[in-house]
Tab-separated table of C-alpha atoms and ligand atoms in Angstrom:
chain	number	residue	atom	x	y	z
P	1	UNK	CA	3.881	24.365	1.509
P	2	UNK	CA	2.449	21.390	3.345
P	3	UNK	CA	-0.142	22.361	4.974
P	4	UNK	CA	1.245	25.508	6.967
P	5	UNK	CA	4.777	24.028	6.417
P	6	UNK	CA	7.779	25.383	3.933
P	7	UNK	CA	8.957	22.455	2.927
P	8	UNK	CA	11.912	24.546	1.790
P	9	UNK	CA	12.643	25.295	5.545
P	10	UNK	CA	12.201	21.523	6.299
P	11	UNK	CA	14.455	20.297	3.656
P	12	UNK	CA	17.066	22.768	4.699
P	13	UNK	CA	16.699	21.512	8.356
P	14	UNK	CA	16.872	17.769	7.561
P	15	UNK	CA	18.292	17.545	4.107
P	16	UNK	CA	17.406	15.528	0.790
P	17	UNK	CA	16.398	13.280	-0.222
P	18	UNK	CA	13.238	13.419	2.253
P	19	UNK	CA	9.797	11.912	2.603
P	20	UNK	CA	7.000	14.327	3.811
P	21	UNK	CA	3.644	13.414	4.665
P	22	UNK	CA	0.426	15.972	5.932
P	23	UNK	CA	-1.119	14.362	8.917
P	24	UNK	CA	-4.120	16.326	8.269
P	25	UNK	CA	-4.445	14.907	4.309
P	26	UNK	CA	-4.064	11.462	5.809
P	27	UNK	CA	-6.510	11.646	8.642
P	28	UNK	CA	-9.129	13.034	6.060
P	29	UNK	CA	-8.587	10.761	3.660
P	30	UNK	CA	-9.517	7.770	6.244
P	31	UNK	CA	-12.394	9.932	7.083
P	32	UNK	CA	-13.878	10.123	3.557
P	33	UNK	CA	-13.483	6.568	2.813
P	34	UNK	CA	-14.953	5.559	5.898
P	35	UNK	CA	-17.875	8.032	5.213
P	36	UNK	CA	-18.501	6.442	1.519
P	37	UNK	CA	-19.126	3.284	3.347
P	38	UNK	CA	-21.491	4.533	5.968
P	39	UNK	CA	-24.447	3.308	5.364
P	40	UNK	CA	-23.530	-0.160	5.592
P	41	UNK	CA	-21.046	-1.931	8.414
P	42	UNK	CA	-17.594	-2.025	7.669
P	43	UNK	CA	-14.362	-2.221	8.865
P	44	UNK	CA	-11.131	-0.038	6.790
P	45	UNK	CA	-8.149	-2.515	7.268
P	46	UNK	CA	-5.347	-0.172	6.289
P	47	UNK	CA	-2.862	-1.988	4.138
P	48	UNK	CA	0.251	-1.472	6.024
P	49	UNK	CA	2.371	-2.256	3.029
P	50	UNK	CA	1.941	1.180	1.673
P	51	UNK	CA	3.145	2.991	4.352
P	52	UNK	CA	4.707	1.475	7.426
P	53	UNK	CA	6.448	4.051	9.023
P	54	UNK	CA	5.219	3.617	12.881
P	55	UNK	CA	3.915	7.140	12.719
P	56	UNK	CA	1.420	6.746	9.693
P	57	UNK	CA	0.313	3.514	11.065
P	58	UNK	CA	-0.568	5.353	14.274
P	59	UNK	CA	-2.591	7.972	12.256
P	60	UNK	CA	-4.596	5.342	10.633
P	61	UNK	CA	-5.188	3.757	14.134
P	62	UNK	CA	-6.347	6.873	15.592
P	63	UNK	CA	-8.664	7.624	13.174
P	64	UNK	CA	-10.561	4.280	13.765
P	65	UNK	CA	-9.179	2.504	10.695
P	66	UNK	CA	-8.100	-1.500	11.702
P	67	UNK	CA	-5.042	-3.514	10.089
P	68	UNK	CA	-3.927	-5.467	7.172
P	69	UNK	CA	-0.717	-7.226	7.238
P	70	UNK	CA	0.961	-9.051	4.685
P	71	UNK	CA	4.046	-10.295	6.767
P	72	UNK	CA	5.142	-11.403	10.146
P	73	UNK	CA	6.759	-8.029	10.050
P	74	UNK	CA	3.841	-5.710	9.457
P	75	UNK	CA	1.934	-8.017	12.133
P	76	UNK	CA	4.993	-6.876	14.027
P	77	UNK	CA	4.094	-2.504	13.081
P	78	UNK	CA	0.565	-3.345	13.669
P	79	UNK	CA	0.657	-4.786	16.992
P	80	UNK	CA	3.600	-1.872	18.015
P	81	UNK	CA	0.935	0.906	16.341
P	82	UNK	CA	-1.445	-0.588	19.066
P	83	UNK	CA	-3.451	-2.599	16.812
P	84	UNK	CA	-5.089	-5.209	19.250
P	85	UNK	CA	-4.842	-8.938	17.072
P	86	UNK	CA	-8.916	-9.041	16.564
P	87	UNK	CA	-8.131	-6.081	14.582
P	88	UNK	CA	-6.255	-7.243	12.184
P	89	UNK	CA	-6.026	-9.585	9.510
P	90	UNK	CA	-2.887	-11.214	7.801
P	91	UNK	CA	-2.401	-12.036	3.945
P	92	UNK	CA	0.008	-13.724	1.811
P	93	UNK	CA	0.697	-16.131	-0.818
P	94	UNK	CA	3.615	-17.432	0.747
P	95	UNK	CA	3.127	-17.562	4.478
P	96	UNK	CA	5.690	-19.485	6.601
P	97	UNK	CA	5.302	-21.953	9.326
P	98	UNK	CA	6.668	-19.269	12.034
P	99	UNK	CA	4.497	-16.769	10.795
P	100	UNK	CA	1.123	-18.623	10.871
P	101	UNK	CA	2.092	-19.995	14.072
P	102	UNK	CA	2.391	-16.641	15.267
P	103	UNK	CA	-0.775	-15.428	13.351
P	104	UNK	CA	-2.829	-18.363	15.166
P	105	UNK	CA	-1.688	-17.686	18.572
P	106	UNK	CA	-2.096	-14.189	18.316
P	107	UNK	CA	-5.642	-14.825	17.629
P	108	UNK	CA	-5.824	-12.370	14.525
P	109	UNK	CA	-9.244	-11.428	13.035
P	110	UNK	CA	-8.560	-13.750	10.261
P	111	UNK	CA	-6.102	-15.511	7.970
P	112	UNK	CA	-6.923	-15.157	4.665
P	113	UNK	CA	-5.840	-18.187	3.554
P	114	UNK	CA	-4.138	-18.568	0.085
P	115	UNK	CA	-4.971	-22.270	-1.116
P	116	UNK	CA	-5.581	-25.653	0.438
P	117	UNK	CA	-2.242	-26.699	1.186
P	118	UNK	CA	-2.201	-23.641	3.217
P	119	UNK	CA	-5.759	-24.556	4.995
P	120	UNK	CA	-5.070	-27.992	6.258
P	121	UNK	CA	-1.288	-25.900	7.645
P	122	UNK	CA	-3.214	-24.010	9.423
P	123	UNK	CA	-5.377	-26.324	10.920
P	124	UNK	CA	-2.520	-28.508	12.107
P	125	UNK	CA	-0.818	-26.385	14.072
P	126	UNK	CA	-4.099	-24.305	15.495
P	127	UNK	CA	-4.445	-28.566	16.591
P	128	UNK	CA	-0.690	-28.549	18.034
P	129	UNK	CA	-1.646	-25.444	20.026
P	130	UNK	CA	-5.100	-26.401	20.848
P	131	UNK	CA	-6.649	-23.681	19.479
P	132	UNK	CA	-9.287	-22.537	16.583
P	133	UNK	CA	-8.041	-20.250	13.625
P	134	UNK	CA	-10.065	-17.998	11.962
P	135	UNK	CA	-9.768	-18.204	8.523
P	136	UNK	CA	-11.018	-16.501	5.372
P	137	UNK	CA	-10.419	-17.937	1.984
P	138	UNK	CA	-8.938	-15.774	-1.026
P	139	UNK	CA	-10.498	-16.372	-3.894
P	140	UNK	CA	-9.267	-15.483	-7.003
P	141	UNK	CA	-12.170	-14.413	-9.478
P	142	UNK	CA	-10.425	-14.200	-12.642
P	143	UNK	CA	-10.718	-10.582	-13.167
P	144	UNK	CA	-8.830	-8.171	-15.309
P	145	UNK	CA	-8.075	-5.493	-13.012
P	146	UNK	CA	-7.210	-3.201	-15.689
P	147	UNK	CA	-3.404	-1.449	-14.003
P	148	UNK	CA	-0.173	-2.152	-14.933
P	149	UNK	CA	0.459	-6.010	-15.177
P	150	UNK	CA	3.201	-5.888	-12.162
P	151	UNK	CA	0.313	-5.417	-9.777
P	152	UNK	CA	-2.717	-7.138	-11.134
P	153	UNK	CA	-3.515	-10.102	-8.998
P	154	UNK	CA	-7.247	-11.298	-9.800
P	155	UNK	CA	-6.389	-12.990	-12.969
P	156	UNK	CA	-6.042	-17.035	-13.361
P	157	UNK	CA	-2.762	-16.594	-14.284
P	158	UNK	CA	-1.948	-15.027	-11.134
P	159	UNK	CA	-0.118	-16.675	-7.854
P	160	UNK	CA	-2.843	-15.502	-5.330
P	161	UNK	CA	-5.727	-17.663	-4.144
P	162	UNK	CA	-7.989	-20.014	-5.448
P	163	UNK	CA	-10.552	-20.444	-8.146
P	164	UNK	CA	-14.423	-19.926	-6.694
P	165	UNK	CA	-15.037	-23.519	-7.047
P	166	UNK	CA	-11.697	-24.256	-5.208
P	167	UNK	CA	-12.545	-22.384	-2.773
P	168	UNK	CA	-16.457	-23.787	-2.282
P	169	UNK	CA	-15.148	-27.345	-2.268
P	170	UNK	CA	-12.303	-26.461	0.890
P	171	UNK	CA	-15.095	-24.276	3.068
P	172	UNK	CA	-17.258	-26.921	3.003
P	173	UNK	CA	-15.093	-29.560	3.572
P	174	UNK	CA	-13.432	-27.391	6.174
P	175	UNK	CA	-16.566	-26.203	7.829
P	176	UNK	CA	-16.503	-28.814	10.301
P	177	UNK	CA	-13.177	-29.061	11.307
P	178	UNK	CA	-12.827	-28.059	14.920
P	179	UNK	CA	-9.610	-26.154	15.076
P	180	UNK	CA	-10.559	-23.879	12.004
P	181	UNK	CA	-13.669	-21.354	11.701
P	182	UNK	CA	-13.955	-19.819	8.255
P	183	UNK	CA	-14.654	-16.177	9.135
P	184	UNK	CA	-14.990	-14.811	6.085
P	185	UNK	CA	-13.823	-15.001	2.022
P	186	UNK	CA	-11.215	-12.537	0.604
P	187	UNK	CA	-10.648	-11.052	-2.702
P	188	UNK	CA	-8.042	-8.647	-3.791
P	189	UNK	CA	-7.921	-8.342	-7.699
P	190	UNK	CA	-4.896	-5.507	-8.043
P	191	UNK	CA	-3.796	-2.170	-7.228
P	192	UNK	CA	-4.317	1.253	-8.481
P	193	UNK	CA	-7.438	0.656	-10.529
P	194	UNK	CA	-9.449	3.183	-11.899
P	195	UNK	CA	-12.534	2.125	-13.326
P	196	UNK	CA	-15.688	0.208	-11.584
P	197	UNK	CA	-15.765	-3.304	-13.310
P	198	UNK	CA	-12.741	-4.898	-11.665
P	199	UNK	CA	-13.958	-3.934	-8.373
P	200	UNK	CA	-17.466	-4.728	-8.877
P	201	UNK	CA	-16.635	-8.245	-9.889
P	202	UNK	CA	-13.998	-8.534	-7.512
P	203	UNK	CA	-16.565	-8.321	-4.879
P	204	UNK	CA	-19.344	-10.434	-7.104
P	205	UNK	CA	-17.328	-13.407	-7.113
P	206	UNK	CA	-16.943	-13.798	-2.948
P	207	UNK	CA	-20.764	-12.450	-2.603
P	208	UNK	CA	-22.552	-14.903	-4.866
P	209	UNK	CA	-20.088	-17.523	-3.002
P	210	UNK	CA	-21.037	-16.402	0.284
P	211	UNK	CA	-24.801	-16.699	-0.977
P	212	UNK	CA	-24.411	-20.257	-2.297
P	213	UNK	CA	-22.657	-21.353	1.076
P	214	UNK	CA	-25.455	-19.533	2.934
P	215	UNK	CA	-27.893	-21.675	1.235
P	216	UNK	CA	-25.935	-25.107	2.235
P	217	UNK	CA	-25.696	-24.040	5.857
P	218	UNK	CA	-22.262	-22.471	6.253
P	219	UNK	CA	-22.635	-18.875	7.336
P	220	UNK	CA	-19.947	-16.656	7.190
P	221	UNK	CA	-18.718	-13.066	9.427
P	222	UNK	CA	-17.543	-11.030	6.817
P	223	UNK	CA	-16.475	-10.380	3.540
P	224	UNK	CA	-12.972	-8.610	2.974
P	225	UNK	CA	-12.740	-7.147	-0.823
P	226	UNK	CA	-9.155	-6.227	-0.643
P	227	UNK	CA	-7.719	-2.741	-1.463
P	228	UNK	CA	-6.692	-1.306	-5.211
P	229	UNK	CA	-8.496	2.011	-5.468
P	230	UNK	CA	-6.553	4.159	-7.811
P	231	UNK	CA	-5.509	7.738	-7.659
P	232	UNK	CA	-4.994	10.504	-10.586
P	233	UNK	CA	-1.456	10.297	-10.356
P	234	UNK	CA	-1.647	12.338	-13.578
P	235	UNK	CA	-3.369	16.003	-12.878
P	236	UNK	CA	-6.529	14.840	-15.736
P	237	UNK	CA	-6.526	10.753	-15.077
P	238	UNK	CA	-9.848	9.414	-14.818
P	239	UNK	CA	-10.497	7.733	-11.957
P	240	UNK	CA	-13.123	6.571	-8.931
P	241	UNK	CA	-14.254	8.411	-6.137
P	242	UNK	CA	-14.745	6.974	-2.769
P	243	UNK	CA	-17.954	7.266	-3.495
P	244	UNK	CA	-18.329	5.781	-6.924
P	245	UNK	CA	-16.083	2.569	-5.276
P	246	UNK	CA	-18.961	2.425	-2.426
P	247	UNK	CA	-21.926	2.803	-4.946
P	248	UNK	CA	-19.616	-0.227	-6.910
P	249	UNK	CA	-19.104	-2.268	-3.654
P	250	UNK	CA	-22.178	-2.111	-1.419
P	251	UNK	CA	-24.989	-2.894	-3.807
P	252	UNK	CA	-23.149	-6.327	-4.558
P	253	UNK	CA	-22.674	-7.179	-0.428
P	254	UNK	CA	-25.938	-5.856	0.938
P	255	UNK	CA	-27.843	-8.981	-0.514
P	256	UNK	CA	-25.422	-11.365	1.751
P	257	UNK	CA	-26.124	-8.665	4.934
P	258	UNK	CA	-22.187	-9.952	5.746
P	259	UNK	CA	-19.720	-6.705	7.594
P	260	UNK	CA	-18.082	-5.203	5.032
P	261	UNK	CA	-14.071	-5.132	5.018
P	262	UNK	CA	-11.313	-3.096	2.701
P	263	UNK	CA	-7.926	-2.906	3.041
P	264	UNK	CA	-7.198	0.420	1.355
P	265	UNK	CA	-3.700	1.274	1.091
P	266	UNK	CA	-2.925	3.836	-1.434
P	267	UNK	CA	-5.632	5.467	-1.655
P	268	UNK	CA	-5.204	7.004	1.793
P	269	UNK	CA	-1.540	7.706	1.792
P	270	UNK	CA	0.032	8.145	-2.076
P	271	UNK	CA	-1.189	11.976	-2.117
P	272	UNK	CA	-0.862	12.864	1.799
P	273	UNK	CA	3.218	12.469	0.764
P	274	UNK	CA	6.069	14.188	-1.263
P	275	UNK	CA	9.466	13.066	-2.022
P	276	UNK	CA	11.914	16.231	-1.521
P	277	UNK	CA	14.682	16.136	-3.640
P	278	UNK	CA	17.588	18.421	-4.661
P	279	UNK	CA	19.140	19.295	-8.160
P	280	UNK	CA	23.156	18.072	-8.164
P	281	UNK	CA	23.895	18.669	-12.092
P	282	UNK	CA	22.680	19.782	-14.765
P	283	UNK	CA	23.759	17.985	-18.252
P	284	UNK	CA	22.301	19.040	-21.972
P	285	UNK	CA	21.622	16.033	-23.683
P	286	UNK	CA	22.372	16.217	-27.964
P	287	UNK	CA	19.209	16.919	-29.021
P	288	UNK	CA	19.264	20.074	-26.534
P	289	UNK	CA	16.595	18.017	-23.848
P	290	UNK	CA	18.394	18.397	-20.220
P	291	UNK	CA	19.412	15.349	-17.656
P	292	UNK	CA	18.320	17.095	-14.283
P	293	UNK	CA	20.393	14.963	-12.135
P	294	UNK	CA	18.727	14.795	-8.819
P	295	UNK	CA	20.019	13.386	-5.353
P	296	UNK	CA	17.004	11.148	-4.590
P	297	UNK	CA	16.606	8.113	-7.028
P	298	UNK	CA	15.005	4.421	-7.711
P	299	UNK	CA	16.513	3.954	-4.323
P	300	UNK	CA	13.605	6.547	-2.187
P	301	UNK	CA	10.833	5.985	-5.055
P	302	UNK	CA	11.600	2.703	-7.078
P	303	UNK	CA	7.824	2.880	-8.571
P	304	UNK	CA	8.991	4.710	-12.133
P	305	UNK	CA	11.897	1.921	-12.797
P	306	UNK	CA	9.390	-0.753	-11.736
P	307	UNK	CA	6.106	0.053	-13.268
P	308	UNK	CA	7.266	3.163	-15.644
P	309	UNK	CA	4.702	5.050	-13.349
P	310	UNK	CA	4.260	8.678	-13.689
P	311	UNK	CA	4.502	10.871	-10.478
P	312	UNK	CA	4.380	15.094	-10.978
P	313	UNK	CA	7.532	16.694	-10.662
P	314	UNK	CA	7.222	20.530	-9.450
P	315	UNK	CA	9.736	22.918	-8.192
P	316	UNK	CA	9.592	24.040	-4.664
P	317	UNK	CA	10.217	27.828	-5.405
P	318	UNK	CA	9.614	27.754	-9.523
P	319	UNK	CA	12.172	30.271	-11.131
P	320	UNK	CA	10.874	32.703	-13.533
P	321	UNK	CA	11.419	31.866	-17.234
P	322	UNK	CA	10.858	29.589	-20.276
P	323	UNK	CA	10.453	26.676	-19.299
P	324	UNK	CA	12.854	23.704	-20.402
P	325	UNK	CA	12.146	20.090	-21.934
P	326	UNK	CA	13.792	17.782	-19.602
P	327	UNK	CA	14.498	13.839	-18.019
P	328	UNK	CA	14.609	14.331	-14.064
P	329	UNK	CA	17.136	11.094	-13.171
P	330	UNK	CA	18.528	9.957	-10.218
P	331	UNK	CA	22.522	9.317	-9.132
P	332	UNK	CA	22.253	5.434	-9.087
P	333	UNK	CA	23.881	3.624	-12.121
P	334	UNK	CA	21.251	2.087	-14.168
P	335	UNK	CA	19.611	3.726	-16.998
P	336	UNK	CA	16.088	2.763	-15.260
P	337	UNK	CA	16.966	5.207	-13.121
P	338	UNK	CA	14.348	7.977	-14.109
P	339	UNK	CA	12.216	9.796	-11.871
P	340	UNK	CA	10.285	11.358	-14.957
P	341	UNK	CA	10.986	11.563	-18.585
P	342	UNK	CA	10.338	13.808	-20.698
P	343	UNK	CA	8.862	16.441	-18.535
P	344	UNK	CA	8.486	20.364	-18.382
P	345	UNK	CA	10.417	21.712	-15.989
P	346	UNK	CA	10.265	26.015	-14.985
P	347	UNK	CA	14.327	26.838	-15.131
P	348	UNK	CA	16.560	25.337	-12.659
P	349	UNK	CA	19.901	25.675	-10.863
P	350	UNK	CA	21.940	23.256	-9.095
P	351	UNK	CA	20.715	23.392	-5.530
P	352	UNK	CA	17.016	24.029	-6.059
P	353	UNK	CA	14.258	21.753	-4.271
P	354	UNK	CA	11.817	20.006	-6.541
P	355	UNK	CA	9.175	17.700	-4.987
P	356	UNK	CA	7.954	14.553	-6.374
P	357	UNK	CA	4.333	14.110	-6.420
P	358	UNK	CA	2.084	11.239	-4.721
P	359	UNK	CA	4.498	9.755	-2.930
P	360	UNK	CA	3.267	8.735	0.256
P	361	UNK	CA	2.255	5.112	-0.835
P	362	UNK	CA	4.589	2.683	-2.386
P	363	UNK	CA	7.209	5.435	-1.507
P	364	UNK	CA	9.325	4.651	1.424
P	365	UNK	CA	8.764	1.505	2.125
P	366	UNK	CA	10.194	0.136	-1.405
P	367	UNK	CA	13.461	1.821	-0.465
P	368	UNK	CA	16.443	0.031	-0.952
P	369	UNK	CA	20.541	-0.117	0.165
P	370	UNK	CA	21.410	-0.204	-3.411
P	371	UNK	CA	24.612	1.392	-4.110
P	372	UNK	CA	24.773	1.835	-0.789
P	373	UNK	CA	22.540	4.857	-0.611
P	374	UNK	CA	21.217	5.749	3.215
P	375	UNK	CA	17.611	5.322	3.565
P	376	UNK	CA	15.865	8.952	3.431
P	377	UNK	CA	14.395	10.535	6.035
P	378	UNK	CA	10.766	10.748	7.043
P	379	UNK	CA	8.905	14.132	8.619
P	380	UNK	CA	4.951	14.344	9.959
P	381	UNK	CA	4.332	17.791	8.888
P	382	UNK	CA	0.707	19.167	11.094
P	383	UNK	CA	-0.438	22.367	11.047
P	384	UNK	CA	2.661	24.735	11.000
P	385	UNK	CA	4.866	22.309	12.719
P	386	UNK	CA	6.438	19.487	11.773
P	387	UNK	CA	8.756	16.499	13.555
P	388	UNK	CA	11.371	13.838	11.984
P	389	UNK	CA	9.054	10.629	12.335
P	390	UNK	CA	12.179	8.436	10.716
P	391	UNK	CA	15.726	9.486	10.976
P	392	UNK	CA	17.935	9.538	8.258
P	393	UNK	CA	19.628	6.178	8.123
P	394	UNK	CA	23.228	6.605	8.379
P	395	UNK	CA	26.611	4.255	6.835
P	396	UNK	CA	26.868	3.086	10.136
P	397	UNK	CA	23.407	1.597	10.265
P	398	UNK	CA	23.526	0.226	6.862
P	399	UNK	CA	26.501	-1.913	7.686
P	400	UNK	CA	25.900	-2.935	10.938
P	401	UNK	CA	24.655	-6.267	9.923
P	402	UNK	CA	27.670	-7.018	8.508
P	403	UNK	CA	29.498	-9.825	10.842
E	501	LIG	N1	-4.821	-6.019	0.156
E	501	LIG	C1	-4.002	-6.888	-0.475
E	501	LIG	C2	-4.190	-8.325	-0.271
E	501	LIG	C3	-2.989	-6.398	-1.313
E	501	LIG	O1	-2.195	-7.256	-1.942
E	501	LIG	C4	-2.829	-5.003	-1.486
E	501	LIG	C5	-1.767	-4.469	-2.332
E	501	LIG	C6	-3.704	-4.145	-0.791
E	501	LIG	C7	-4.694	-4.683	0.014
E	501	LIG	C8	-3.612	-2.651	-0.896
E	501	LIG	O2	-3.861	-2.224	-2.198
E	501	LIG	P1	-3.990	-0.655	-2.546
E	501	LIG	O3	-5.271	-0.147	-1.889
E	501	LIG	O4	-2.800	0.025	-2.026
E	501	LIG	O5	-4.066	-0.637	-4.027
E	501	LIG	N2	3.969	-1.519	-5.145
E	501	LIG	C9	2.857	-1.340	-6.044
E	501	LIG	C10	1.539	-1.707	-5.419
E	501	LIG	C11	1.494	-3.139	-4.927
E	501	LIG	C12	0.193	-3.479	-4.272
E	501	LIG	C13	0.231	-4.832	-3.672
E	501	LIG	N3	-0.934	-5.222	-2.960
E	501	LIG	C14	2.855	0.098	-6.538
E	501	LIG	O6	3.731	0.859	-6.159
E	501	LIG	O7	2.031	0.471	-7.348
């Protein structure tokens, strides 16, 4: 079930592979972040690029939470989610002209700007337009976030941001420029992390900045400490509560009395979703281990080929019976291929439903055309009911690009 849903009965009415996401889980889960914070002001920027099905982003809207974007695109879901622009602020290390020109004349909450080069773009065209741009400066604190090394980003060795002392020199060299306002400083030091330090330190590094800058005059709106809180993907991984992230966070800010931002992405959406999927084949490997062949694959959830991440694998209805040693893969040709390896499976037929776990970040979105494999569909499951919030993409719309 989700929620009061058979996800058996949903499958069978919109077929597999299929994304399904609780609206109640992901309206709570805003909730209890935004409750951790409470006691001191804050704003949740949801981090579109986990999810940016129209439909979630509205969810996130209505339950108070404001924007990140990280492309002219998602500026694009944000602003058709209702997002007004002083709710939402824009990231990326590689920003083009077009899209900071449409950032600045938006008016967004802020720019987090990735490194000087990038500054003194900004400030030329908010010139050309004859406007001001707010700006916040990412600075990158040289911090081990600890999670896999594809999506670490706080290190020196890293292509986001710049180092503290970077950073220091361009706000106050900037700070009297009179196109650009520096809002704020930015941090994001990686994704799915589990333990305290990172975050801590993460924060540190654009707090004791913010101090020093208060001290020379330049005072600041807010201070924006990214996303990256992890989730037990695995039923007995260690990891934070929203509460143990606050009590990480807040001590560190309070001093500089600055609002509060976080761009939370996964953390809200990875468990609110499942990716349905049906057995196709069965195939005994030598050493008697079976290939469950499965009809979603890296295509719907490309996170286990990418990062060799885990996600649970359960059947739907679970057969009675031993249970069998097996490697659930997907139809597209490469070996990488693997929803989960070596896994435990209760005994399965061709045709049986098994849902894949913690899906609802980093899920859909990552899709690809590859082997020219449809795009899966998307369902809002609430309460008993539930509604296709993404069609199906069909041959037809896959190749109608092609001139
Ligand atoms: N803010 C910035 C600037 C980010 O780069 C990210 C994620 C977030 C916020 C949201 O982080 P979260 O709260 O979701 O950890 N595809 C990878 C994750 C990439 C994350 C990239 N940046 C995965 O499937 O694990």
């Amino acid at each position: 079930m989700c929620e009061e849903a058979s996800l058996s009965a949903i499958a069978e009415a919109v077929g597999t592979p299929l994304h399904v996401y609780s609206r109640g889980e992901l309206r709570a889960r805003v909730r209890a972040l935004d409750a951790a914070f409470a006691a001191y002001p804050h704003d949740l920027h949801y981090a579109i690029k986990a999810n940016a099905t129209l439909a979630v982003v509205r969810e996130m809207r209505a339950e108070g939470a404001h924007a990140d974007a990280n492309s002219g695109g998602e500026i694009d879901v944000a602003l058709r989610a209702g997002f007004r622009p002083d709710q939402i602020v824009f990231t990326g290390v590689g920003k083009t002209h077009e899209e900071l020109v449409r950032a600045i004349t938006l008016g967004l909450k802020a720019i987090n700007a990735e490194s000087p080069g990038e500054m003194e773009r900004i400030d030329a065209i908010a010139r050309a337009h004859g406007t001001c741009a707010r700006v916040a400066v990412r600075v990158n604190p040289d911090v081990d976030a600890g999670s896999h090394p594809h999506i670490s980003t706080g290190s020196r060795a890293n292509k986001f941001g710049m180092t503290p002392a970077q950073a220091h020199a361009m706000v106050t060299s900037m700070a009297t420029r009179d196109h650009l306002k520096v809002v704020g400083l930015h941090v994001h030091v990686g994704s799915q992390i589990t333990s305290a330090d990172p975050l801590r330190q993460g924060a540190a590094a654009i707090a004791d900045l913010a101090m020093t800058l208060a001290t020379e005059g330049v005072h600041l709106e807010h201070l924006d400490v990214g996303g990256g809180l992890g989730i037990p993907y695995q039923p007995d991984q260690a990891v934070l509560s929203a509460d143990e992230y606050a009590a990480a966070v807040l001590p560190v800010v309070r001093p500089t009395g600055l609002r509060l931002i976080l761009e939370p992405g996964r953390w809200i959406t990875a468990p609110a979703g499942v990716l349905l999927t049906r057995v196709v084949d069965l195939k005994t490997q030598e050493e008697g281990r079976v290939f469950v062949i499965v009809d979603a694959g890296m295509t719907d959830l490309l996170r286990p080929a990418l990062y060799g991440a885990w996600h649970g694998i359960e059947a739907v209805e679970p057969r009675d019976g031993a249970h069998i040693a097996c490697d659930v893969v997907g139809p597209v040709c490469e070996t990488s291929d693997t929803l989960g390896k070596e896994r435990e499976l209760p005994p399965v037929e061709v045709g049986d439903l098994l849902a894949v776990r913690d899906t609802g970040a980093y899920g859909a979105i990552m899709a690809s055309n590859y082997n020219r494999r449809p795009m899966a569909a998307e369902v809002m499951v609430d309460g008993a009911g539930w509604r296709v919030v993404r069609r199906r993409q069909t041959v037809d719309d896959m190749l109608q690009w092609d001139v």
